[in-house]
PDB file of C-alpha atoms in Angstrom:
ATOM      1  CA  ASP A   1     126.438 242.812 133.477  1.00 53.00           C
ATOM      2  CA  GLY A   2     126.609 241.818 137.025  1.00 62.00           C
ATOM      3  CA  GLY A   3     128.570 238.798 138.254  1.00 93.00           C
ATOM      4  CA  ILE A   4     131.688 237.393 139.648  1.00 96.00           C
ATOM      5  CA  THR A   5     134.689 237.079 137.528  1.00 96.00           C
ATOM      6  CA  GLN A   6     137.910 235.099 138.086  1.00 97.00           C
ATOM      7  CA  SER A   7     141.228 235.490 136.403  1.00 94.00           C
ATOM      8  CA  PRO A   8     143.182 233.895 134.800  1.00 94.00           C
ATOM      9  CA  LYS A   9     141.191 231.002 133.522  1.00 95.00           C
ATOM     10  CA  TYR A  10     144.322 228.889 133.233  1.00 95.00           C
ATOM     11  CA  LEU A  11     147.547 229.370 135.310  1.00 94.00           C
ATOM     12  CA  PHE A  12     150.785 227.587 135.361  1.00 94.00           C
ATOM     13  CA  ARG A  13     153.326 227.846 137.910  1.00 91.00           C
ATOM     14  CA  LYS A  14     156.729 226.352 138.774  1.00 91.00           C
ATOM     15  CA  GLU A  15     157.277 224.699 142.205  1.00 89.00           C
ATOM     16  CA  GLY A  16     158.535 227.240 144.710  1.00 89.00           C
ATOM     17  CA  GLN A  17     156.750 230.085 143.427  1.00 92.00           C
ATOM     18  CA  ASN A  18     153.812 232.097 144.830  1.00 94.00           C
ATOM     19  CA  VAL A  19     150.801 232.859 142.646  1.00 95.00           C
ATOM     20  CA  THR A  20     147.774 235.086 143.143  1.00 96.00           C
ATOM     21  CA  LEU A  21     144.208 234.284 141.734  1.00 97.00           C
ATOM     22  CA  SER A  22     142.013 237.156 141.160  1.00 97.00           C
ATOM     23  CA  CYS A  23     138.260 237.351 142.255  1.00 98.00           C
ATOM     24  CA  GLU A  24     136.088 240.298 141.577  1.00 98.00           C
ATOM     25  CA  GLN A  25     132.264 240.758 142.102  1.00 97.00           C
ATOM     26  CA  ASN A  26     129.906 243.650 141.363  1.00 96.00           C
ATOM     27  CA  LEU A  27     126.908 242.000 142.996  1.00 94.00           C
ATOM     28  CA  ASN A  28     127.375 244.219 146.092  1.00 94.00           C
ATOM     29  CA  HIS A  29     127.766 240.954 148.263  1.00 94.00           C
ATOM     30  CA  ASP A  30     129.303 241.025 151.777  1.00 93.00           C
ATOM     31  CA  ALA A  31     130.529 237.726 151.869  1.00 93.00           C
ATOM     32  CA  MET A  32     133.110 235.895 149.561  1.00 95.00           C
ATOM     33  CA  TYR A  33     134.628 232.440 149.549  1.00 95.00           C
ATOM     34  CA  TRP A  34     137.501 230.466 148.104  1.00 97.00           C
ATOM     35  CA  TYR A  35     137.234 226.779 147.345  1.00 97.00           C
ATOM     36  CA  ARG A  36     139.414 224.047 145.855  1.00 97.00           C
ATOM     37  CA  GLN A  37     138.167 221.253 143.822  1.00 96.00           C
ATOM     38  CA  ASP A  38     140.103 218.222 142.847  1.00 94.00           C
ATOM     39  CA  PRO A  39     139.087 215.655 140.057  1.00 88.00           C
ATOM     40  CA  GLY A  40     136.005 213.676 140.972  1.00 82.00           C
ATOM     41  CA  GLN A  41     135.658 215.405 144.415  1.00 84.00           C
ATOM     42  CA  GLY A  42     133.428 218.089 145.896  1.00 87.00           C
ATOM     43  CA  LEU A  43     134.329 221.578 146.907  1.00 93.00           C
ATOM     44  CA  ARG A  44     136.506 222.419 150.050  1.00 95.00           C
ATOM     45  CA  LEU A  45     136.475 225.629 151.632  1.00 94.00           C
ATOM     46  CA  ILE A  46     139.700 227.493 151.867  1.00 96.00           C
ATOM     47  CA  TYR A  47     139.081 230.929 153.164  1.00 96.00           C
ATOM     48  CA  TYR A  48     135.940 233.095 153.677  1.00 94.00           C
ATOM     49  CA  SER A  49     135.331 236.671 154.371  1.00 94.00           C
ATOM     50  CA  GLN A  50     132.109 238.043 155.840  1.00 91.00           C
ATOM     51  CA  ILE A  51     133.054 241.633 155.544  1.00 92.00           C
ATOM     52  CA  VAL A  52     135.853 243.947 154.459  1.00 94.00           C
ATOM     53  CA  ASN A  53     138.976 243.696 156.196  1.00 95.00           C
ATOM     54  CA  ASP A  54     137.978 240.546 157.903  1.00 94.00           C
ATOM     55  CA  PHE A  55     138.422 236.836 156.949  1.00 95.00           C
ATOM     56  CA  GLN A  56     138.526 233.327 158.481  1.00 94.00           C
ATOM     57  CA  LYS A  57     140.160 230.021 157.611  1.00 95.00           C
ATOM     58  CA  GLY A  58     138.271 227.366 156.025  1.00 93.00           C
ATOM     59  CA  ASP A  59     139.038 223.587 156.110  1.00 92.00           C
ATOM     60  CA  ILE A  60     142.111 223.739 154.126  1.00 95.00           C
ATOM     61  CA  ALA A  61     143.763 227.057 154.755  1.00 96.00           C
ATOM     62  CA  GLU A  62     147.413 225.829 155.042  1.00 96.00           C
ATOM     63  CA  GLY A  63     149.616 227.105 152.274  1.00 96.00           C
ATOM     64  CA  TYR A  64     147.212 229.770 151.199  1.00 97.00           C
ATOM     65  CA  SER A  65     146.521 233.508 152.095  1.00 97.00           C
ATOM     66  CA  VAL A  66     143.893 236.088 151.260  1.00 98.00           C
ATOM     67  CA  SER A  67     143.189 239.742 151.699  1.00 98.00           C
ATOM     68  CA  ARG A  68     139.916 241.624 151.691  1.00 97.00           C
ATOM     69  CA  GLU A  69     140.769 245.332 151.207  1.00 97.00           C
ATOM     70  CA  LYS A  70     137.682 246.185 149.107  1.00 97.00           C
ATOM     71  CA  LYS A  71     134.219 244.673 149.146  1.00 97.00           C
ATOM     72  CA  GLU A  72     134.503 243.795 145.403  1.00 97.00           C
ATOM     73  CA  SER A  73     137.739 241.908 145.706  1.00 98.00           C
ATOM     74  CA  PHE A  74     139.014 238.769 147.514  1.00 98.00           C
ATOM     75  CA  PRO A  75     142.383 237.515 145.934  1.00 98.00           C
ATOM     76  CA  LEU A  76     143.959 234.320 146.846  1.00 98.00           C
ATOM     77  CA  THR A  77     147.603 233.748 147.034  1.00 97.00           C
ATOM     78  CA  VAL A  78     148.819 230.043 146.642  1.00 96.00           C
ATOM     79  CA  THR A  79     152.160 230.093 148.423  1.00 94.00           C
ATOM     80  CA  SER A  80     155.068 227.675 147.840  1.00 90.00           C
ATOM     81  CA  ALA A  81     154.187 226.150 151.363  1.00 89.00           C
ATOM     82  CA  GLN A  82     151.017 224.432 149.717  1.00 90.00           C
ATOM     83  CA  LYS A  83     152.346 220.984 148.981  1.00 88.00           C
ATOM     84  CA  ASN A  84     149.801 220.005 146.239  1.00 91.00           C
ATOM     85  CA  PRO A  85     148.441 223.171 144.620  1.00 94.00           C
ATOM     86  CA  THR A  86     147.414 221.552 141.254  1.00 95.00           C
ATOM     87  CA  ALA A  87     143.615 221.903 141.449  1.00 96.00           C
ATOM     88  CA  PHE A  88     140.629 223.810 140.201  1.00 97.00           C
ATOM     89  CA  TYR A  89     139.845 226.933 142.259  1.00 98.00           C
ATOM     90  CA  LEU A  90     136.420 228.463 142.714  1.00 97.00           C
ATOM     91  CA  CYS A  91     135.507 231.998 144.146  1.00 97.00           C
ATOM     92  CA  ALA A  92     131.941 232.620 145.301  1.00 96.00           C
ATOM     93  CA  SER A  93     129.985 235.293 147.020  1.00 95.00           C
ATOM     94  CA  SER A  94     126.755 235.665 148.774  1.00 93.00           C
ATOM     95  CA  ILE A  95     124.598 238.609 150.185  1.00 89.00           C
ATOM     96  CA  SER A  96     125.331 237.980 153.492  1.00 80.00           C
ATOM     97  CA  THR A  97     124.905 235.374 156.179  1.00 62.00           C
ATOM     98  CA  SER A  98     123.073 231.961 156.295  1.00 60.00           C
ATOM     99  CA  PRO A  99     120.951 230.888 154.644  1.00 60.00           C
ATOM    100  CA  ASP A 100     121.938 232.278 151.445  1.00 79.00           C
ATOM    101  CA  THR A 101     122.735 231.237 148.051  1.00 89.00           C
ATOM    102  CA  GLN A 102     126.300 231.457 146.735  1.00 92.00           C
ATOM    103  CA  TYR A 103     127.050 232.665 143.343  1.00 94.00           C
ATOM    104  CA  PHE A 104     130.304 231.341 141.763  1.00 96.00           C
ATOM    105  CA  GLY A 105     132.815 232.512 139.311  1.00 97.00           C
ATOM    106  CA  PRO A 106     133.888 230.410 136.341  1.00 96.00           C
ATOM    107  CA  GLY A 107     137.041 229.074 138.101  1.00 97.00           C
ATOM    108  CA  THR A 108     140.777 229.190 137.732  1.00 97.00           C
ATOM    109  CA  ARG A 109     142.581 225.763 136.885  1.00 97.00           C
ATOM    110  CA  LEU A 110     146.151 225.916 138.485  1.00 96.00           C
ATOM    111  CA  THR A 111     148.810 223.595 137.273  1.00 95.00           C
ATOM    112  CA  VAL A 112     152.167 223.318 138.832  1.00 92.00           C
ATOM    113  CA  LEU A 113     154.990 222.328 136.641  1.00 87.00           C
TER     114      LEU A 113
ATOM    115  CA  SER B   1     135.147 217.272 156.015  1.00 48.00           C
ATOM    116  CA  GLN B   2     132.349 216.478 153.568  1.00 52.00           C
ATOM    117  CA  GLN B   3     129.055 216.622 155.258  1.00 66.00           C
ATOM    118  CA  GLY B   4     126.766 215.598 152.261  1.00 72.00           C
ATOM    119  CA  GLU B   5     127.474 212.487 150.276  1.00 85.00           C
ATOM    120  CA  GLU B   6     125.590 211.979 147.072  1.00 88.00           C
ATOM    121  CA  ASP B   7     124.384 208.598 145.619  1.00 90.00           C
ATOM    122  CA  PRO B   8     124.822 207.535 142.938  1.00 94.00           C
ATOM    123  CA  GLN B   9     128.322 208.697 141.933  1.00 94.00           C
ATOM    124  CA  ALA B  10     127.330 208.457 138.346  1.00 96.00           C
ATOM    125  CA  LEU B  11     123.916 208.186 136.449  1.00 96.00           C
ATOM    126  CA  SER B  12     123.386 207.693 132.595  1.00 97.00           C
ATOM    127  CA  ILE B  13     119.824 208.147 131.352  1.00 96.00           C
ATOM    128  CA  GLN B  14     118.058 208.869 127.916  1.00 97.00           C
ATOM    129  CA  GLU B  15     116.437 212.081 127.087  1.00 97.00           C
ATOM    130  CA  GLY B  16     112.949 212.068 128.372  1.00 97.00           C
ATOM    131  CA  GLU B  17     113.722 209.849 131.413  1.00 97.00           C
ATOM    132  CA  ASN B  18     113.815 210.997 135.013  1.00 97.00           C
ATOM    133  CA  ALA B  19     116.872 211.332 137.034  1.00 97.00           C
ATOM    134  CA  THR B  20     116.927 210.903 140.741  1.00 97.00           C
ATOM    135  CA  MET B  21     119.836 211.444 142.984  1.00 97.00           C
ATOM    136  CA  ASN B  22     120.312 211.357 146.755  1.00 97.00           C
ATOM    137  CA  CYS B  23     122.273 213.273 149.320  1.00 96.00           C
ATOM    138  CA  SER B  24     122.636 212.231 152.954  1.00 96.00           C
ATOM    139  CA  TYR B  25     124.446 214.226 155.720  1.00 95.00           C
ATOM    140  CA  LYS B  26     125.465 213.948 159.194  1.00 93.00           C
ATOM    141  CA  THR B  27     124.586 216.845 161.320  1.00 91.00           C
ATOM    142  CA  SER B  28     121.687 219.225 161.814  1.00 91.00           C
ATOM    143  CA  ILE B  29     121.315 221.845 159.065  1.00 90.00           C
ATOM    144  CA  ASN B  30     119.825 225.308 158.734  1.00 89.00           C
ATOM    145  CA  ASN B  31     119.265 224.502 154.972  1.00 91.00           C
ATOM    146  CA  LEU B  32     120.558 222.233 152.148  1.00 94.00           C
ATOM    147  CA  GLN B  33     121.277 223.456 148.567  1.00 95.00           C
ATOM    148  CA  TRP B  34     121.734 221.813 145.227  1.00 97.00           C
ATOM    149  CA  TYR B  35     124.037 223.072 142.627  1.00 97.00           C
ATOM    150  CA  ARG B  36     124.809 221.926 139.034  1.00 97.00           C
ATOM    151  CA  GLN B  37     128.352 222.234 137.533  1.00 96.00           C
ATOM    152  CA  ASN B  38     129.022 221.588 133.824  1.00 95.00           C
ATOM    153  CA  SER B  39     132.401 220.367 133.021  1.00 92.00           C
ATOM    154  CA  GLY B  40     135.301 222.948 133.728  1.00 90.00           C
ATOM    155  CA  ARG B  41     132.842 225.555 134.850  1.00 93.00           C
ATOM    156  CA  GLY B  42     131.731 227.262 138.111  1.00 94.00           C
ATOM    157  CA  LEU B  43     128.626 225.987 140.054  1.00 96.00           C
ATOM    158  CA  VAL B  44     125.216 227.331 139.426  1.00 96.00           C
ATOM    159  CA  HIS B  45     122.645 227.422 142.291  1.00 96.00           C
ATOM    160  CA  LEU B  46     119.518 225.182 141.524  1.00 97.00           C
ATOM    161  CA  ILE B  47     117.481 225.286 144.670  1.00 96.00           C
ATOM    162  CA  LEU B  48     117.656 225.917 148.414  1.00 95.00           C
ATOM    163  CA  ILE B  49     115.301 223.844 150.831  1.00 96.00           C
ATOM    164  CA  ARG B  50     115.250 224.928 154.579  1.00 93.00           C
ATOM    165  CA  SER B  51     115.219 222.765 157.390  1.00 93.00           C
ATOM    166  CA  ASN B  52     111.378 223.180 158.068  1.00 95.00           C
ATOM    167  CA  GLU B  53     110.503 222.465 154.514  1.00 97.00           C
ATOM    168  CA  ARG B  54     109.749 218.897 153.103  1.00 98.00           C
ATOM    169  CA  GLU B  55     109.568 219.625 149.377  1.00 98.00           C
ATOM    170  CA  LYS B  56     110.324 222.279 146.892  1.00 98.00           C
ATOM    171  CA  HIS B  57     109.887 222.605 143.155  1.00 97.00           C
ATOM    172  CA  SER B  58     111.439 224.731 140.515  1.00 96.00           C
ATOM    173  CA  GLY B  59     110.632 224.084 136.858  1.00 97.00           C
ATOM    174  CA  ARG B  60     111.520 220.533 136.188  1.00 98.00           C
ATOM    175  CA  LEU B  61     113.311 220.014 139.498  1.00 98.00           C
ATOM    176  CA  ARG B  62     111.852 218.628 142.665  1.00 98.00           C
ATOM    177  CA  VAL B  63     113.861 218.499 145.881  1.00 98.00           C
ATOM    178  CA  THR B  64     112.626 216.709 149.115  1.00 98.00           C
ATOM    179  CA  LEU B  65     114.211 216.820 152.641  1.00 98.00           C
ATOM    180  CA  ASP B  66     113.763 214.336 155.228  1.00 97.00           C
ATOM    181  CA  THR B  67     115.510 215.745 158.513  1.00 96.00           C
ATOM    182  CA  SER B  68     114.687 212.727 160.417  1.00 96.00           C
ATOM    183  CA  LYS B  69     116.705 210.593 157.982  1.00 96.00           C
ATOM    184  CA  LYS B  70     119.210 213.276 157.266  1.00 96.00           C
ATOM    185  CA  SER B  71     118.694 212.987 153.549  1.00 97.00           C
ATOM    186  CA  SER B  72     117.565 214.779 150.570  1.00 97.00           C
ATOM    187  CA  SER B  73     116.819 213.926 146.969  1.00 98.00           C
ATOM    188  CA  LEU B  74     116.871 215.769 143.543  1.00 98.00           C
ATOM    189  CA  LEU B  75     114.503 214.803 140.853  1.00 98.00           C
ATOM    190  CA  ILE B  76     114.987 216.130 137.396  1.00 98.00           C
ATOM    191  CA  THR B  77     111.912 215.311 135.274  1.00 98.00           C
ATOM    192  CA  ALA B  78     111.809 214.838 131.451  1.00 98.00           C
ATOM    193  CA  SER B  79     115.680 215.030 131.111  1.00 98.00           C
ATOM    194  CA  ARG B  80     117.282 216.722 128.437  1.00 97.00           C
ATOM    195  CA  ALA B  81     120.888 216.477 126.858  1.00 97.00           C
ATOM    196  CA  ALA B  82     121.564 219.990 128.394  1.00 96.00           C
ATOM    197  CA  ASP B  83     121.095 218.484 131.911  1.00 98.00           C
ATOM    198  CA  THR B  84     124.315 216.672 131.404  1.00 98.00           C
ATOM    199  CA  ALA B  85     126.423 217.884 134.431  1.00 97.00           C
ATOM    200  CA  SER B  86     127.505 217.246 137.932  1.00 96.00           C
ATOM    201  CA  TYR B  87     125.078 217.677 140.727  1.00 97.00           C
ATOM    202  CA  PHE B  88     126.241 218.766 144.163  1.00 96.00           C
ATOM    203  CA  CYS B  89     124.359 218.922 147.362  1.00 96.00           C
ATOM    204  CA  ALA B  90     125.659 221.382 149.976  1.00 94.00           C
ATOM    205  CA  THR B  91     124.701 221.606 153.628  1.00 92.00           C
ATOM    206  CA  ASP B  92     124.695 224.671 155.814  1.00 87.00           C
ATOM    207  CA  ALA B  93     125.045 223.139 159.292  1.00 83.00           C
ATOM    208  CA  LEU B  94     123.583 224.629 162.333  1.00 79.00           C
ATOM    209  CA  GLY B  95     126.266 227.277 163.816  1.00 77.00           C
ATOM    210  CA  SER B  96     128.352 227.150 160.715  1.00 76.00           C
ATOM    211  CA  TRP B  97     127.499 230.729 159.642  1.00 73.00           C
ATOM    212  CA  GLY B  98     126.710 229.766 155.983  1.00 70.00           C
ATOM    213  CA  LYS B  99     129.856 227.736 155.360  1.00 84.00           C
ATOM    214  CA  LEU B 100     128.621 225.032 153.087  1.00 90.00           C
ATOM    215  CA  GLN B 101     129.868 221.551 153.123  1.00 91.00           C
ATOM    216  CA  PHE B 102     129.743 219.988 149.594  1.00 92.00           C
ATOM    217  CA  GLY B 103     129.471 216.285 148.689  1.00 91.00           C
ATOM    218  CA  ALA B 104     131.437 214.656 145.898  1.00 92.00           C
ATOM    219  CA  GLY B 105     128.681 215.016 143.465  1.00 94.00           C
ATOM    220  CA  THR B 106     126.636 212.817 141.029  1.00 96.00           C
ATOM    221  CA  GLN B 107     127.767 212.872 137.529  1.00 96.00           C
ATOM    222  CA  VAL B 108     124.713 212.768 135.206  1.00 98.00           C
ATOM    223  CA  VAL B 109     124.928 212.002 131.461  1.00 98.00           C
ATOM    224  CA  VAL B 110     121.761 212.318 129.240  1.00 97.00           C
ATOM    225  CA  THR B 111     122.019 210.718 125.905  1.00 96.00           C
ATOM    226  CA  PRO B 112     119.869 211.925 123.048  1.00 91.00           C
TER     227      PRO B 112
END
C-alpha cells in the first residue's frame, strides 16, 4: 500500500518545548515538502527538499528545522523559537521537479498548550 | 505570499447543481493545479493544467485557464454530497522550481 504517512495525527506541546513531526513516503519520490495551514487559509510552504541531504527554506521557515537523511523520510522539528506553532501541518511529496503533482499525507494537528 | 486567490470563499448548492469557482493569480506560471481537501484531511490532487493548455476535463471536473487574464476556473458538474470539501488552486510560477503557491480556498457545501 503505497503512500505518504504522517504521525502523530494529534500532538500537544507545552510552550518552550521542541517537537518533531514525522513524514514518511514509500512512493520513491525525490522531492518532499512541509506546509502549514491555519484555519480558513491556504497552505504556506515551510521547507522543501529536492533530493537526499539537501533542503531549502520556504516562505515561513523561521522557528522550524528539517533533515533529509533518507529518501523516504523528511521530519519537521517545530522549535521553541516558533512564536505561534498551533496549526495543521501537511507533508507532501512529488516525483521530481516542476511541473508535477504533489501527494499529501493526512496531516498532523499541533496544539500548543 | 499567496499567489492564487479563489472566489467565492464559500459556495452552497444542492445535489445535482453545478459548482463553479475561480482562481486568479499574479505572475506567469508553468502550470496551475486544483486540489480538494475534506475537513481535517490532507489535500487530494484533482487536475493539472499547463500554461499552454486552455481547458481540461476529468470526469465531472472541467478546468479552464486564461493566461492573458491570469485566471482559472473549476467547474464541478452534477454535484454530489460527497463533493462537499474545500477546493484550492495552486500555481507553479515560472522559475519557482515546482514550489506551489496556494490560495485560501473555496469551501463548497453540497446539500442532498
